Amino acid sequence: MPLGQKCYHKPARSSEFKQLSSADVNHFKTIMPAETILATAAVGGTADPIELEGFNADWLNKYRGSSQLVLRPKTTQEVSDILKYCHANRIAVVPQGGNTGLVGGSVPVHDEVVLSLRNLNRVRSYDEVSGVLVCDAGCVLEELDNYVAERGHIMPLDLGAKGSCHIGGNVATNAGGIRFLRYGSLHGSVLGLEVVLPDGTILDSLSTLRKDNTGYDLKQLFIGSEGTLGVITGVSVVTPQRPAAVNVAVLGVPSYANVQQAFKLARKRCGEVLSAYEFWDASCMGAVLEHQGLRNPLTSDYPFYVLVETSGSNNAHDDEKLTALLEELLEEGVVEDGALAQDDSQIARMWTMREGIPESLGKTGATYKYDVSIPIPVLYDVVGDISKRLEAADLYKPGDSSRPVKLVCGYGHIGDSNLHLNIVADKFEDQVTRIFEPFVYEWVASHRGSISAEHGVGLMKRDYLGYSKTPEMIDYMKRIKHMFDPSGILNPYKVV
């Protein structure tokens, strides 16, 4: 996919940061095993630059840096020693987990050292009574979910990238996902953190306690800080009891107004067991059916689709509730069709319809992604307004693949007021971007929304932070950043 070099503002490299040399690489070899270091000839190493490609570019191939050095420590102490040296020598560092981010927050902007946490990947402890898991930051989310599943529990978050993303990165970006409706934010689920500060100090707040009211809760500063204040190396998280019964239905809905009506009724009828309420439009459905090899479980096509999931302890009870909900929705004309999953394989296929949307849109073309929070009544309106602007600029016409823009579509988490707005084009280019940036942020701000619901700020939204935060709030964010990282070496050019 073509890389749009001018699709985002790329700050100039700061002259305050040191240019790496072979002496620096040799010092890192005294800290960690040589096989955990990837260094190119430009800094005295022997690694082929192609080996660093996966660390230098995001998975959308939209953001790309030119790091010549990747460090893959195996212990917290190694992370500490690395940052202590980088702090003393003003060497810029970008912490990296599974590199599944969407806002350019986990890849270098220039030649920053990549600090990959993938080798910190062990479970440290698990209490089967309290359900508290303590693990390294580099543990893959799906592997952790499998680990606690064997013990009757479930991770409190679930993402489409769960097979690649790391729990440390999830915490650093305060990831949301499809379980947010049921289990809430990581600000509530994370009980403690181990964090290495930019000067190498190890901040051990790896508590396993649900209650600790002794002063400032410092860990909250690092949740959602995107690696700009410290490097998370350990996580303590409470895992809920795994539901014994899961039921899923997919609904065909004639309008966005009806999507809202169905949500109100779902909360009323299934409140205590409602675990997910996801929606997507017809364009998303078309892409996912084409690229995922799936068949529409409904008898016809609809403007909107909704996935409702219940999770509880009694399958017959929950199934009765979901069946009654579907019957009521159909009788009242709120939805026009619906299908209940009959077994686990059907549940998995229905979820693939929702979770497969990002990958399917990526296969369709270069995808501009906007993760925004908007009040539910107007949440989908921005999709229509963006479409009109692109049509007026003669860049888009629904059903016309000859135009630069192929699709304008939306999907997301209704219960969380979270819309994923996607514009799929032939390539990333300025003539397309300028139509909806900064318009999309202005639109969100005009409805008192947030320009980032769950993906973070990264590089993509740094210059637009003022649409969601007041000047006073941004000023204090910068003060906090300077207090923790006075040299600005940690994930520079990002967030603030």
Short mmCIF file of C-alpha atoms in Angstrom, two decimals, residues 36-361:
data_model
loop_
_atom_site.label_atom_id
_atom_site.label_comp_id
_atom_site.label_asym_id
_atom_site.label_seq_id
_atom_site.Cartn_x
_atom_site.Cartn_y
_atom_site.Cartn_z
CA THR A 36 18.71 -9.21 21.94
CA ILE A 37 20.16 -6.24 20.03
CA LEU A 38 19.42 -5.39 16.41
CA ALA A 39 21.81 -2.74 15.11
CA THR A 40 22.46 -1.78 11.50
CA ALA A 41 25.82 -0.91 9.97
CA ALA A 42 24.96 2.78 10.39
CA VAL A 43 25.56 2.41 14.14
CA GLY A 44 28.26 -0.24 14.01
CA GLY A 45 26.05 -3.32 13.87
CA THR A 46 25.52 -6.11 11.38
CA ALA A 47 21.73 -6.38 11.14
CA ASP A 48 20.10 -6.05 7.74
CA PRO A 49 17.79 -2.98 7.76
CA ILE A 50 14.97 -5.27 6.61
CA GLU A 51 15.11 -6.90 10.06
CA LEU A 52 14.10 -3.56 11.58
CA GLU A 53 11.24 -2.98 9.13
CA GLY A 54 8.56 -4.39 11.42
CA PHE A 55 9.73 -2.10 14.23
CA ASN A 56 9.95 1.04 12.07
CA ALA A 57 6.50 0.94 10.44
CA ASP A 58 2.99 0.59 11.80
CA TRP A 59 0.72 -2.15 10.48
CA LEU A 60 -1.21 0.31 8.30
CA ASN A 61 2.07 1.39 6.68
CA LYS A 62 1.06 4.97 7.35
CA TYR A 63 3.67 5.92 9.93
CA ARG A 64 7.33 5.08 9.46
CA GLY A 65 10.55 5.90 11.24
CA SER A 66 14.20 5.18 10.52
CA SER A 67 15.56 3.63 13.70
CA GLN A 68 18.90 1.89 13.33
CA LEU A 69 18.75 0.16 16.72
CA VAL A 70 16.23 -2.13 18.39
CA LEU A 71 16.74 -3.27 21.97
CA ARG A 72 14.77 -6.27 23.27
CA PRO A 73 15.40 -6.52 27.02
CA LYS A 74 14.33 -9.57 29.01
CA THR A 75 14.17 -8.02 32.49
CA THR A 76 12.99 -4.87 34.20
CA GLN A 77 16.54 -4.21 35.34
CA GLU A 78 17.76 -4.25 31.74
CA VAL A 79 15.07 -1.71 30.86
CA SER A 80 16.23 0.42 33.79
CA ASP A 81 19.89 0.27 32.75
CA ILE A 82 19.00 1.14 29.15
CA LEU A 83 16.93 4.18 30.11
CA LYS A 84 19.52 5.35 32.65
CA TYR A 85 22.14 5.44 29.89
CA CYS A 86 19.79 7.05 27.35
CA HIS A 87 18.78 9.70 29.89
CA ALA A 88 22.41 10.55 30.66
CA ASN A 89 23.27 10.79 26.96
CA ARG A 90 20.00 12.33 25.67
CA ILE A 91 19.22 9.40 23.40
CA ALA A 92 15.58 9.35 22.31
CA VAL A 93 13.63 6.13 22.91
CA VAL A 94 10.27 4.81 21.68
CA PRO A 95 8.77 2.00 23.79
CA GLN A 96 7.02 -0.63 21.67
CA GLY A 97 4.71 -3.51 22.46
CA GLY A 98 2.86 -5.45 19.78
CA ASN A 99 2.92 -2.40 17.46
CA THR A 100 -0.80 -2.67 16.72
CA GLY A 101 -1.57 1.01 17.36
CA LEU A 102 -3.41 3.19 14.87
CA VAL A 103 -2.15 6.70 15.66
CA GLY A 104 1.60 6.40 15.11
CA GLY A 105 2.36 6.19 18.83
CA SER A 106 4.43 3.01 18.83
CA VAL A 107 6.89 3.59 15.98
CA PRO A 108 9.82 6.00 15.70
CA VAL A 109 9.28 9.37 14.07
CA HIS A 110 12.96 9.66 13.20
CA ASP A 111 15.87 7.56 14.46
CA GLU A 112 14.80 6.94 18.05
CA VAL A 113 15.97 3.71 19.67
CA VAL A 114 13.14 1.16 19.66
CA LEU A 115 12.70 -0.43 23.07
CA SER A 116 10.72 -3.58 22.35
CA LEU A 117 9.03 -5.24 25.33
CA ARG A 118 8.25 -8.52 23.52
CA ASN A 119 10.80 -10.50 25.57
CA LEU A 120 9.17 -9.51 28.86
CA ASN A 121 6.47 -12.12 28.47
CA ARG A 122 6.01 -14.23 31.58
CA VAL A 123 3.15 -14.56 34.02
CA ARG A 124 4.50 -13.69 37.44
CA SER A 125 1.61 -14.84 39.59
CA TYR A 126 -2.09 -15.61 39.59
CA ASP A 127 -4.48 -15.77 42.52
CA GLU A 128 -7.42 -18.01 41.65
CA VAL A 129 -9.44 -16.74 44.61
CA SER A 130 -9.28 -13.02 43.85
CA GLY A 131 -8.67 -13.45 40.12
CA VAL A 132 -5.69 -11.08 40.24
CA LEU A 133 -3.10 -11.63 37.51
CA VAL A 134 0.42 -10.20 37.70
CA CYS A 135 2.42 -10.42 34.49
CA ASP A 136 5.11 -8.84 32.37
CA ALA A 137 4.12 -6.03 30.02
CA GLY A 138 5.09 -8.00 26.91
CA CYS A 139 2.51 -10.75 27.41
CA VAL A 140 0.13 -11.07 24.44
CA LEU A 141 -3.48 -10.32 25.38
CA GLU A 142 -4.95 -13.44 23.77
CA GLU A 143 -2.40 -15.68 25.49
CA LEU A 144 -3.29 -14.12 28.84
CA ASP A 145 -6.99 -14.65 28.14
CA ASN A 146 -6.30 -18.31 27.38
CA TYR A 147 -4.24 -18.60 30.57
CA VAL A 148 -6.96 -17.21 32.85
CA ALA A 149 -9.67 -19.11 30.92
CA GLU A 150 -8.09 -22.35 32.10
CA ARG A 151 -8.67 -21.04 35.60
CA GLY A 152 -12.27 -19.97 35.05
CA HIS A 153 -11.64 -16.26 34.49
CA ILE A 154 -11.57 -13.76 31.64
CA MET A 155 -9.44 -10.74 30.76
CA PRO A 156 -11.48 -7.54 31.25
CA LEU A 157 -10.72 -6.31 27.73
CA ASP A 158 -10.93 -7.83 24.27
CA LEU A 159 -9.64 -6.31 21.04
CA GLY A 160 -9.53 -7.27 17.40
CA ALA A 161 -5.72 -7.21 17.69
CA LYS A 162 -5.71 -9.51 20.74
CA GLY A 163 -3.48 -12.06 18.98
CA SER A 164 -0.67 -9.51 18.65
CA CYS A 165 -1.15 -6.67 21.13
CA HIS A 166 0.63 -6.67 24.50
CA ILE A 167 -0.97 -6.00 27.87
CA GLY A 168 1.59 -3.27 28.55
CA GLY A 169 0.62 -1.48 25.36
CA ASN A 170 -3.05 -1.95 26.20
CA VAL A 171 -2.49 -0.21 29.54
CA ALA A 172 -0.24 2.48 28.07
CA THR A 173 -2.97 3.41 25.58
CA ASN A 174 -5.90 2.69 27.94
CA ALA A 175 -7.34 0.39 25.29
CA GLY A 176 -11.11 -0.08 25.28
CA GLY A 177 -12.56 -2.76 23.04
CA ILE A 178 -15.70 -4.84 23.01
CA ARG A 179 -15.82 -5.77 26.72
CA PHE A 180 -15.81 -2.14 27.87
CA LEU A 181 -19.61 -2.12 28.18
CA ARG A 182 -19.49 -4.94 30.72
CA TYR A 183 -16.18 -4.49 32.55
CA GLY A 184 -15.35 -0.81 32.12
CA SER A 185 -12.03 0.97 31.69
CA LEU A 186 -8.56 -0.27 32.52
CA HIS A 187 -8.43 2.61 34.99
CA GLY A 188 -10.66 0.40 37.12
CA SER A 189 -9.31 -3.07 36.25
CA VAL A 190 -5.59 -2.35 36.68
CA LEU A 191 -4.61 -2.67 40.33
CA GLY A 192 -0.92 -1.94 40.05
CA LEU A 193 1.96 -1.23 37.69
CA GLU A 194 5.71 -1.58 37.57
CA VAL A 195 7.10 1.34 35.58
CA VAL A 196 10.63 2.35 34.65
CA LEU A 197 10.95 6.13 34.55
CA PRO A 198 13.00 7.96 31.90
CA ASP A 199 16.02 8.26 34.24
CA GLY A 200 16.00 4.53 34.97
CA THR A 201 14.20 4.70 38.32
CA ILE A 202 12.00 1.63 38.86
CA LEU A 203 8.64 2.71 40.25
CA ASP A 204 7.17 -0.38 41.92
CA SER A 205 3.44 0.08 42.48
CA LEU A 206 2.61 -3.48 41.49
CA SER A 207 -0.13 -3.86 44.09
CA THR A 208 -2.66 -6.69 44.00
CA LEU A 209 -5.07 -4.91 46.35
CA ARG A 210 -8.53 -3.77 45.34
CA LYS A 211 -8.41 -1.12 48.06
CA ASP A 212 -5.43 1.14 48.80
CA ASN A 213 -6.36 4.65 49.88
CA THR A 214 -2.91 5.88 50.84
CA GLY A 215 -2.42 9.10 48.95
CA TYR A 216 -2.04 9.78 45.25
CA ASP A 217 -2.78 6.85 42.94
CA LEU A 218 0.27 7.35 40.72
CA LYS A 219 -0.41 4.36 38.48
CA GLN A 220 -3.35 6.22 36.94
CA LEU A 221 -0.93 8.71 35.37
CA PHE A 222 0.67 5.95 33.32
CA ILE A 223 -2.60 4.40 32.12
CA GLY A 224 -3.17 6.13 28.79
CA SER A 225 0.15 8.02 28.86
CA GLU A 226 1.29 6.22 25.67
CA GLY A 227 4.83 5.62 26.86
CA THR A 228 5.63 9.32 27.31
CA LEU A 229 6.05 9.28 31.11
CA GLY A 230 7.56 5.85 31.73
CA VAL A 231 7.92 2.34 30.36
CA ILE A 232 5.43 -0.12 31.82
CA THR A 233 7.20 -3.42 32.56
CA GLY A 234 4.70 -5.16 34.85
CA VAL A 235 0.92 -5.16 35.23
CA SER A 236 -1.43 -6.30 37.99
CA VAL A 237 -4.99 -6.66 36.73
CA VAL A 238 -8.16 -8.13 38.19
CA THR A 239 -9.82 -10.73 35.96
CA PRO A 240 -13.58 -11.31 36.29
CA GLN A 241 -15.19 -14.72 36.54
CA ARG A 242 -15.56 -16.18 33.06
CA PRO A 243 -19.24 -16.37 32.01
CA ALA A 244 -20.57 -19.92 31.86
CA ALA A 245 -23.09 -18.97 29.18
CA VAL A 246 -22.63 -16.69 26.17
CA ASN A 247 -25.41 -15.94 23.70
CA VAL A 248 -25.17 -13.79 20.56
CA ALA A 249 -27.68 -12.37 18.09
CA VAL A 250 -27.20 -10.33 14.92
CA LEU A 251 -29.98 -7.90 13.98
CA GLY A 252 -30.91 -6.15 10.74
CA VAL A 253 -31.90 -2.55 11.49
CA PRO A 254 -33.54 -0.03 9.13
CA SER A 255 -32.06 3.19 10.58
CA TYR A 256 -29.60 4.59 13.09
CA ALA A 257 -32.55 5.87 15.14
CA ASN A 258 -33.67 2.25 15.45
CA VAL A 259 -30.16 1.19 16.46
CA GLN A 260 -30.58 3.51 19.46
CA GLN A 261 -34.08 2.24 20.23
CA ALA A 262 -32.85 -1.34 20.18
CA PHE A 263 -30.02 -0.42 22.57
CA LYS A 264 -32.45 1.12 25.06
CA LEU A 265 -34.60 -2.00 24.97
CA ALA A 266 -31.57 -4.31 25.22
CA ARG A 267 -30.43 -2.57 28.39
CA LYS A 268 -33.93 -2.75 29.80
CA ARG A 269 -34.52 -6.43 29.06
CA CYS A 270 -30.98 -7.84 29.40
CA GLY A 271 -29.31 -5.30 31.67
CA GLU A 272 -27.50 -7.57 34.12
CA VAL A 273 -26.20 -9.96 31.43
CA LEU A 274 -25.69 -7.56 28.49
CA SER A 275 -21.98 -7.76 27.66
CA ALA A 276 -21.70 -6.23 24.17
CA TYR A 277 -23.75 -4.06 21.85
CA GLU A 278 -21.92 -3.40 18.60
CA PHE A 279 -23.15 -1.82 15.38
CA TRP A 280 -21.90 -1.39 11.81
CA ASP A 281 -23.30 -0.04 8.58
CA ALA A 282 -23.99 -1.67 5.21
CA SER A 283 -20.64 -0.62 3.72
CA CYS A 284 -18.75 -2.32 6.55
CA MET A 285 -20.88 -5.43 6.10
CA GLY A 286 -20.16 -5.54 2.37
CA ALA A 287 -16.40 -5.34 2.97
CA VAL A 288 -16.35 -7.98 5.69
CA LEU A 289 -18.48 -10.45 3.72
CA GLU A 290 -16.22 -10.01 0.70
CA HIS A 291 -12.91 -10.39 2.48
CA GLN A 292 -13.71 -12.78 5.34
CA GLY A 293 -15.50 -15.43 3.30
CA LEU A 294 -18.65 -15.15 5.41
CA ARG A 295 -22.33 -15.39 4.58
CA ASN A 296 -24.89 -12.90 5.87
CA PRO A 297 -26.91 -14.76 8.56
CA LEU A 298 -29.95 -12.60 7.76
CA THR A 299 -32.34 -13.07 4.84
CA SER A 300 -31.75 -9.63 3.34
CA ASP A 301 -29.45 -6.60 3.37
CA TYR A 302 -30.02 -3.72 5.80
CA PRO A 303 -28.67 -0.20 6.33
CA PHE A 304 -27.37 -1.16 9.80
CA TYR A 305 -26.46 -4.28 11.72
CA VAL A 306 -26.26 -4.85 15.45
CA LEU A 307 -24.55 -7.60 17.42
CA VAL A 308 -25.97 -8.20 20.90
CA GLU A 309 -24.14 -10.45 23.33
CA THR A 310 -25.24 -11.66 26.74
CA SER A 311 -22.90 -13.31 29.23
CA GLY A 312 -24.10 -14.96 32.42
CA SER A 313 -24.16 -18.10 34.50
CA ASN A 314 -27.34 -19.76 33.27
CA ASN A 315 -27.60 -20.49 29.56
CA ALA A 316 -31.34 -21.23 29.56
CA HIS A 317 -32.10 -18.04 31.49
CA ASP A 318 -29.92 -15.87 29.24
CA ASP A 319 -31.17 -17.50 26.05
CA GLU A 320 -34.73 -16.87 27.15
CA LYS A 321 -33.95 -13.21 27.76
CA LEU A 322 -32.25 -12.73 24.38
CA THR A 323 -35.00 -14.59 22.53
CA ALA A 324 -37.66 -12.47 24.24
CA LEU A 325 -35.73 -9.32 23.34
CA LEU A 326 -35.52 -10.33 19.68
CA GLU A 327 -39.23 -11.12 19.55
CA GLU A 328 -40.12 -7.77 21.11
CA LEU A 329 -37.84 -5.86 18.74
CA LEU A 330 -39.39 -7.59 15.73
CA GLU A 331 -42.97 -7.12 16.98
CA GLU A 332 -42.46 -3.41 17.56
CA GLY A 333 -40.73 -2.94 14.19
CA VAL A 334 -37.51 -1.70 15.76
CA VAL A 335 -35.55 -4.33 13.81
CA GLU A 336 -36.57 -6.08 10.63
CA ASP A 337 -34.68 -9.35 11.00
CA GLY A 338 -32.57 -11.22 13.49
CA ALA A 339 -30.59 -14.42 13.91
CA LEU A 340 -29.62 -16.18 17.14
CA ALA A 341 -26.38 -18.15 17.25
CA GLN A 342 -27.06 -21.84 17.85
CA ASP A 343 -23.56 -22.93 18.85
CA ASP A 344 -20.03 -21.69 19.50
CA SER A 345 -19.04 -21.82 15.83
CA GLN A 346 -21.94 -19.54 14.91
CA ILE A 347 -21.01 -17.19 17.76
CA ALA A 348 -17.47 -17.03 16.39
CA ARG A 349 -18.68 -16.29 12.85
CA MET A 350 -20.99 -13.54 14.07
CA TRP A 351 -18.16 -11.93 16.00
CA THR A 352 -15.91 -12.17 12.95
CA MET A 353 -18.44 -9.99 11.13
CA ARG A 354 -17.70 -7.24 13.63
CA GLU A 355 -14.05 -7.88 14.49
CA GLY A 356 -13.09 -8.52 10.86
CA ILE A 357 -14.13 -5.05 9.73
CA PRO A 358 -10.76 -3.28 10.22
CA GLU A 359 -8.84 -5.97 8.34
CA SER A 360 -11.46 -6.08 5.58
CA LEU A 361 -11.40 -2.32 5.07
#
